[in-house]
Every structure is written in structure tokens, then in C-alpha cells.
Amino acid sequence: MVAESTLSQRIQDASKSFHQDGFAVVEQFLSDDEVEALRKESLRLTVEESLKECHKAQIFDNDYNVKSQYYLGSGERIRYFFEKDAFNLETEELVGPIEGSIAKIAHAVHALNPIFKDVSTSPKVQETFKAIGFNDPRILQSMVIFKNPKVGGEYIPHQDGSYLTTDPPEHVAGIWLALDDATEENGCLQFIAGSHKWPLKRRFFRAKTARPDGAFLEWDNPPEYYEDHTFVKVPVKRGDMILIHGLVIHRSDANNSSKPRWIYTFHAYDKSKSQYLKDCWLQPEKTNTFIPVQAN
Ligand code: FE2
């Protein structure tokens, strides 16, 4: 079926599902060459750049992030966060090779790396945002998420709008690009279909004053629990794209398989219909990383 439809048709079809369910798959969104270029650059950044930017013990974990200047500053830089299980906690040495140890590269890859910028602002991405009704999409953040075999952790149920909140909150969307096949075994995305029509459940934001424990980022509400059976698992092939509404509840399991699940994802808001809140955790203070999808 894919071979018989054009990418433009698939994007149009996906925009309908996106509005109905809060997510949608566009098969074969990236060419093999584009996937290869993104994989190669992700590996180069990991091997050549990561330890120049960070101390190797920088991990990605909520309890750690809320007190971390390294995390706070990652909104306008390309920074590297390691998996918790990638370290021997006693020796602080990496357990395996660095290529399999990083959880994510974030959060301004789209603005500061030319290869990722090209893909994030490509005509087909412009077409996608137009199809879902965005008049002036501005990219807020981007991440390469590795979810490597055995160490790649789970992401608990969340709305992306909790981290990237606009007023009103429904004008945020993510583009999620599979750089490997994402399967039920290696941690494909899972969604509660239709939950994008629910309100924003909780927010992660900059506290007005630092808390006694030193945290300067905080949550306004605890996470909610959702029954397993309410989630739809969405396995996709390498090169496929998933459109994610900023309010849809989604999650992914840890990767306990022997296969990697690399992805590149970025989020944009529609500046013509909403305002990005000034107390969101991510605030570019020195560099304008909120670039337009469409050059103007
Ligand atoms: Fe998410």
C-alpha cells in the first residue's frame, strides 16, 4: 500500500488520524539515506563530542534533573545524558562502550547541528505541520533518544505538554522519527487514543524560589496511573514517522531486547495561536533556538 501512495497523501491521511486519536504514523517518511545520515551523526556526536561537553556521570533522571544546572542549560545546547545502568555506581566507570551508554542527546540539536537542522526544517516537515493546521511552527526542543539494548529505560505515561506548555495548551506537536525498527520488544511508543482531548494533567516548570532540597524545577501534581490495557502499542519501521499531539498520553517500555531503538524527535508549537509560557523549564536565554520550521 505504501508504494502506491505518495508521501503527501500519507501526510494528509495522518493529519486526520492525528486530530482523531492524538497520534498518527506516516510510513516511509525518511529515506534510507536520511536515516543513515542521522544515525551516523548521532554516533559521531556520541563518540567525538559527548565527553567534551559533560562529565560522564551526567544521567537522565527526574530526581537528578530538578537540581542540575547541566540539565537546565541543555535547552540551548547539545548535551549528553547517560543511562543510569550504564555505570558501575561504585567505581563510576562505564560498564560498556560509550556507544551503548548514552540515553539521549538534547535539547537544541535541531538548531545547532546542521544535519539535524536540515531534517527538522525540511519541506516534508513543513508540509506535515501545515497539514495539522500549524500556521507558524517554532521548534522548541529536540532529542536523539537511543534506548540501547539492555540499558535503555522506560518512559512513564506523560503528555509532552507537561514539559512544553503553551497557553492554550493544545498547540504543541512532536515529530518522532524511527532510526531503527521500533517493536514491542525494544520499546515502541504506546498511546491512549483520544487522550489528546483531555486537559493538561500536570506541569514541569521553574520554581519561583529554590526548594530546601536545592531543586529549582518542580512538578505541580504527581503522575497519574493508567491501566495497561488502555494503551495501544504502535510498532513502526525504520524511517517511519509518528506525529504526537502535545496532550496525548503516551509511554514506552524499557528495551530488554538485544536490538537498539534509536529515534530522533522534536517538538514545535504554533506561535500564531499560542504563547509559550515563561516559567517552562526550557528557556533559551543566550541563543535563539526556537527556530521556525519554515525559513522566513
Ligand atoms: Fe513524550
Short mmCIF file of C-alpha atoms and ligand atoms in Angstrom, two decimals:
data_model
loop_
_atom_site.label_atom_id
_atom_site.label_comp_id
_atom_site.label_asym_id
_atom_site.label_seq_id
_atom_site.Cartn_x
_atom_site.Cartn_y
_atom_site.Cartn_z
CA MET A 1 0.00 0.00 0.00
CA VAL A 2 2.83 2.37 0.89
CA ALA A 3 4.36 2.10 -2.58
CA GLU A 4 1.04 3.11 -4.13
CA SER A 5 0.61 6.30 -2.12
CA THR A 6 2.67 9.45 -2.23
CA LEU A 7 4.24 10.92 0.86
CA SER A 8 1.90 13.91 0.56
CA GLN A 9 -1.11 11.58 0.61
CA ARG A 10 0.25 9.75 3.65
CA ILE A 11 0.80 13.07 5.44
CA GLN A 12 -2.78 14.14 4.68
CA ASP A 13 -4.16 10.81 5.91
CA ALA A 14 -2.05 11.06 9.06
CA SER A 15 -3.32 14.56 9.81
CA LYS A 16 -6.87 13.16 10.04
CA SER A 17 -5.79 10.38 12.43
CA PHE A 18 -3.78 12.91 14.41
CA HIS A 19 -6.87 15.03 15.08
CA GLN A 20 -8.99 11.97 15.85
CA ASP A 21 -6.59 9.91 18.01
CA GLY A 22 -3.84 12.32 19.06
CA PHE A 23 -1.18 10.39 17.15
CA ALA A 24 -0.59 9.07 13.65
CA VAL A 25 2.04 7.14 11.71
CA VAL A 26 3.47 8.27 8.38
CA GLU A 27 5.24 5.29 6.87
CA GLN A 28 8.50 5.78 4.96
CA PHE A 29 8.79 9.44 5.91
CA LEU A 30 12.60 9.36 5.81
CA SER A 31 14.64 7.81 3.03
CA ASP A 32 17.28 5.20 3.85
CA ASP A 33 19.95 7.82 3.14
CA GLU A 34 18.37 10.27 5.59
CA VAL A 35 18.15 7.62 8.29
CA GLU A 36 21.78 6.67 7.71
CA ALA A 37 22.91 10.31 7.87
CA LEU A 38 21.11 10.84 11.20
CA ARG A 39 22.45 7.59 12.64
CA LYS A 40 25.99 8.41 11.55
CA GLU A 41 25.85 11.89 13.04
CA SER A 42 24.33 10.58 16.30
CA LEU A 43 27.21 8.14 16.60
CA ARG A 44 29.80 10.80 15.75
CA LEU A 45 28.40 13.14 18.40
CA THR A 46 28.45 10.32 20.94
CA VAL A 47 31.99 9.20 20.27
CA GLU A 48 33.67 12.52 19.44
CA GLU A 49 31.74 15.18 21.33
CA SER A 50 29.95 13.77 24.38
CA LEU A 51 32.79 13.66 26.88
CA LYS A 52 33.96 17.14 25.83
CA GLU A 53 30.57 18.54 26.87
CA CYS A 54 29.85 16.63 30.03
CA HIS A 55 31.23 14.80 32.98
CA LYS A 56 30.49 11.16 32.32
CA ALA A 57 28.25 10.80 35.36
CA GLN A 58 25.54 13.06 33.87
CA ILE A 59 22.48 10.87 33.84
CA PHE A 60 18.88 11.48 32.82
CA ASP A 61 16.62 11.08 35.81
CA ASN A 62 13.90 13.33 37.22
CA ASP A 63 15.29 13.49 40.76
CA TYR A 64 18.66 14.48 39.34
CA ASN A 65 17.39 16.85 36.63
CA VAL A 66 15.44 19.10 39.01
CA LYS A 67 18.69 20.18 40.70
CA SER A 68 21.00 20.04 37.69
CA GLN A 69 22.42 23.16 36.04
CA TYR A 70 23.70 20.86 33.30
CA TYR A 71 20.11 19.80 32.55
CA LEU A 72 18.78 23.36 32.85
CA GLY A 73 21.33 24.63 30.35
CA SER A 74 20.64 21.84 27.87
CA GLY A 75 17.70 23.77 26.42
CA GLU A 76 20.06 25.83 24.33
CA ARG A 77 22.96 23.40 23.87
CA ILE A 78 23.69 19.92 22.59
CA ARG A 79 24.15 17.92 25.78
CA TYR A 80 24.59 14.26 26.58
CA PHE A 81 22.79 12.24 29.23
CA PHE A 82 23.84 8.74 30.19
CA GLU A 83 21.68 5.77 31.19
CA LYS A 84 21.64 5.07 34.91
CA ASP A 85 22.54 1.42 34.33
CA ALA A 86 25.47 2.40 32.09
CA PHE A 87 27.64 2.98 35.19
CA ASN A 88 29.12 0.86 37.89
CA LEU A 89 27.94 3.02 40.78
CA GLU A 90 30.89 2.08 42.99
CA THR A 91 33.67 2.83 40.53
CA GLU A 92 31.75 5.41 38.45
CA GLU A 93 33.20 3.69 35.38
CA LEU A 94 31.14 2.94 32.28
CA VAL A 95 30.05 -0.70 32.21
CA GLY A 96 30.18 -0.96 28.41
CA PRO A 97 31.37 1.03 25.40
CA ILE A 98 30.26 4.65 25.19
CA GLU A 99 28.28 3.97 22.00
CA GLY A 100 25.76 1.95 24.01
CA SER A 101 25.72 4.07 27.16
CA ILE A 102 24.04 7.36 26.28
CA ALA A 103 20.31 7.75 26.89
CA LYS A 104 19.79 10.98 24.96
CA ILE A 105 21.38 13.92 23.21
CA ALA A 106 19.32 17.03 23.90
CA HIS A 107 17.73 19.66 23.61
CA ALA A 108 18.92 22.03 20.84
CA VAL A 109 20.15 19.54 18.26
CA HIS A 110 17.64 20.96 15.75
CA ALA A 111 19.12 24.46 15.97
CA LEU A 112 22.83 23.82 16.44
CA ASN A 113 23.64 20.76 14.33
CA PRO A 114 23.33 21.30 10.55
CA ILE A 115 22.38 17.71 9.73
CA PHE A 116 19.56 17.63 12.28
CA LYS A 117 18.52 21.17 11.37
CA ASP A 118 18.12 20.20 7.71
CA VAL A 119 15.80 17.33 8.55
CA SER A 120 13.84 19.31 11.16
CA THR A 121 13.11 22.15 8.73
CA SER A 122 12.76 20.05 5.55
CA PRO A 123 9.89 20.64 3.10
CA LYS A 124 8.16 17.43 4.22
CA VAL A 125 8.25 18.58 7.85
CA GLN A 126 6.86 21.95 6.77
CA GLU A 127 4.12 20.10 4.88
CA THR A 128 3.33 17.99 7.94
CA PHE A 129 2.86 20.96 10.27
CA LYS A 130 0.76 22.73 7.65
CA ALA A 131 -1.41 19.61 7.29
CA ILE A 132 -2.22 19.57 11.01
CA GLY A 133 -3.11 23.27 10.95
CA PHE A 134 0.02 24.95 12.31
CA ASN A 135 0.49 28.39 10.72
CA ASP A 136 3.81 29.31 12.31
CA PRO A 137 5.52 26.26 13.83
CA ARG A 138 8.53 27.05 16.01
CA ILE A 139 10.73 24.22 17.21
CA LEU A 140 11.14 24.22 20.98
CA GLN A 141 13.40 21.26 21.58
CA SER A 142 14.87 18.14 20.04
CA MET A 143 16.32 14.86 21.25
CA VAL A 144 18.12 11.84 19.95
CA ILE A 145 16.90 9.01 22.19
CA PHE A 146 18.90 5.80 21.95
CA LYS A 147 17.09 3.25 24.13
CA ASN A 148 20.02 0.92 23.66
CA PRO A 149 19.80 -2.85 24.31
CA LYS A 150 19.52 -3.81 27.99
CA VAL A 151 20.19 -0.28 29.35
CA GLY A 152 17.51 1.78 27.55
CA GLY A 153 14.99 2.71 30.24
CA GLU A 154 11.22 3.15 30.24
CA TYR A 155 9.37 6.45 29.83
CA ILE A 156 6.39 6.61 32.15
CA PRO A 157 2.99 7.83 30.85
CA HIS A 158 3.09 11.56 30.13
CA GLN A 159 1.87 14.42 27.97
CA ASP A 160 4.66 16.30 26.20
CA GLY A 161 2.77 19.49 27.03
CA SER A 162 3.74 18.99 30.67
CA TYR A 163 7.30 19.92 29.74
CA LEU A 164 6.47 22.34 26.92
CA THR A 165 3.41 24.28 27.97
CA THR A 166 1.66 26.85 25.85
CA ASP A 167 -1.42 28.96 26.50
CA PRO A 168 -3.74 27.49 25.30
CA PRO A 169 -2.03 24.12 25.72
CA GLU A 170 -3.23 22.26 22.62
CA HIS A 171 -0.91 23.82 20.03
CA VAL A 172 2.18 21.67 20.61
CA ALA A 173 3.08 18.67 18.46
CA GLY A 174 6.00 16.30 18.18
CA ILE A 175 7.58 14.60 15.20
CA TRP A 176 9.17 11.26 16.13
CA LEU A 177 11.44 9.64 13.57
CA ALA A 178 12.41 5.98 13.84
CA LEU A 179 16.10 5.38 13.11
CA ASP A 180 15.60 1.66 13.86
CA ASP A 181 12.59 -0.61 13.73
CA ALA A 182 10.67 0.13 16.94
CA THR A 183 8.99 -3.06 18.18
CA GLU A 184 7.06 -4.27 21.20
CA GLU A 185 10.30 -5.90 22.38
CA ASN A 186 12.62 -2.91 22.14
CA GLY A 187 10.27 -0.21 23.44
CA CYS A 188 7.95 1.14 20.74
CA LEU A 189 5.63 4.02 21.62
CA GLN A 190 2.26 3.31 23.26
CA PHE A 191 -0.68 5.73 23.29
CA ILE A 192 -4.07 6.21 24.90
CA ALA A 193 -6.03 7.00 21.74
CA GLY A 194 -8.19 10.11 22.10
CA SER A 195 -6.49 11.30 25.29
CA HIS A 196 -5.32 14.47 23.49
CA LYS A 197 -8.84 15.74 24.23
CA TRP A 198 -8.17 15.51 27.96
CA PRO A 199 -6.84 18.53 29.85
CA LEU A 200 -3.17 19.03 30.66
CA LYS A 201 -2.70 16.84 33.76
CA ARG A 202 0.48 18.26 35.25
CA ARG A 203 3.30 20.69 34.60
CA PHE A 204 7.08 20.66 34.99
CA PHE A 205 8.31 24.20 35.45
CA ARG A 206 10.83 26.58 37.02
CA ALA A 207 10.10 27.12 40.69
CA LYS A 208 9.78 30.75 41.82
CA THR A 209 12.24 30.04 44.62
CA ALA A 210 14.56 27.08 45.05
CA ARG A 211 13.24 24.39 47.38
CA PRO A 212 15.05 23.39 50.60
CA ASP A 213 16.47 20.31 48.85
CA GLY A 214 18.06 22.52 46.19
CA ALA A 215 15.60 21.74 43.39
CA PHE A 216 14.80 24.66 41.12
CA LEU A 217 12.48 22.72 38.83
CA GLU A 218 9.26 21.17 40.08
CA TRP A 219 6.03 19.33 39.28
CA ASP A 220 2.64 20.73 40.28
CA ASN A 221 0.96 17.30 40.52
CA PRO A 222 2.08 13.66 40.91
CA PRO A 223 1.88 11.34 37.89
CA GLU A 224 -1.47 9.68 37.25
CA TYR A 225 -1.87 5.93 36.86
CA TYR A 226 -3.38 4.43 33.72
CA GLU A 227 -4.35 0.78 33.21
CA ASP A 228 -2.08 -1.15 30.84
CA HIS A 229 -4.97 -2.20 28.62
CA THR A 230 -5.79 1.43 27.78
CA PHE A 231 -2.57 1.78 25.74
CA VAL A 232 -2.25 0.95 22.05
CA LYS A 233 1.23 -0.26 21.08
CA VAL A 234 2.48 1.33 17.87
CA PRO A 235 5.41 -0.58 16.35
CA VAL A 236 6.96 1.13 13.32
CA LYS A 237 9.71 0.53 10.79
CA ARG A 238 12.97 2.40 10.46
CA GLY A 239 12.27 5.60 8.51
CA ASP A 240 8.64 5.86 9.65
CA MET A 241 7.41 8.96 11.48
CA ILE A 242 4.93 9.28 14.34
CA LEU A 243 3.08 12.54 14.84
CA ILE A 244 2.38 13.16 18.53
CA HIS A 245 -0.17 15.64 19.89
CA GLY A 246 1.17 17.61 22.85
CA LEU A 247 -1.68 16.44 25.08
CA VAL A 248 -1.89 12.73 24.15
CA ILE A 249 -0.86 10.32 26.94
CA HIS A 250 1.98 8.06 25.80
CA ARG A 251 4.73 5.91 27.22
CA SER A 252 7.37 3.38 26.18
CA ASP A 253 8.83 0.33 27.90
CA ALA A 254 12.48 -0.36 28.65
CA ASN A 255 14.47 -2.11 25.97
CA ASN A 256 15.18 -5.60 27.27
CA SER A 257 15.88 -6.94 23.78
CA SER A 258 19.21 -7.26 22.01
CA LYS A 259 18.30 -4.65 19.38
CA PRO A 260 18.73 -0.86 19.65
CA ARG A 261 15.80 1.55 19.26
CA TRP A 262 17.29 4.86 18.16
CA ILE A 263 14.97 7.74 17.35
CA TYR A 264 15.17 11.47 16.66
CA THR A 265 12.30 13.60 17.89
CA PHE A 266 11.49 17.30 18.07
CA HIS A 267 8.56 19.40 19.20
CA ALA A 268 7.08 22.61 17.87
CA TYR A 269 4.34 24.99 18.96
CA ASP A 270 2.15 27.16 16.75
CA LYS A 271 3.24 30.68 17.54
CA SER A 272 0.26 32.10 15.65
CA LYS A 273 -2.23 30.52 18.08
CA SER A 274 -0.48 30.25 21.41
CA GLN A 275 2.16 31.61 23.75
CA TYR A 276 4.98 29.56 25.19
CA LEU A 277 4.92 30.05 28.96
CA LYS A 278 7.79 31.88 30.57
CA ASP A 279 8.04 29.52 33.53
CA CYS A 280 8.50 26.38 31.41
CA TRP A 281 11.69 24.56 32.39
CA LEU A 282 13.24 25.12 28.97
CA GLN A 283 14.06 28.78 28.29
CA PRO A 284 16.67 29.78 25.74
CA GLU A 285 18.46 32.69 27.42
CA LYS A 286 21.53 33.22 25.27
CA THR A 287 20.72 31.62 21.91
CA ASN A 288 17.55 31.72 19.85
CA THR A 289 16.93 28.01 19.50
CA PHE A 290 13.17 28.34 18.87
CA ILE A 291 13.70 28.33 15.14
CA PRO A 292 10.85 28.48 12.61
CA VAL A 293 10.19 25.25 10.73
CA GLN A 294 9.71 27.35 7.63
CA ALA A 295 12.53 29.81 6.98
CA ASN A 296 11.11 33.31 6.67
FE FE2 B 1 6.90 12.13 25.07
#
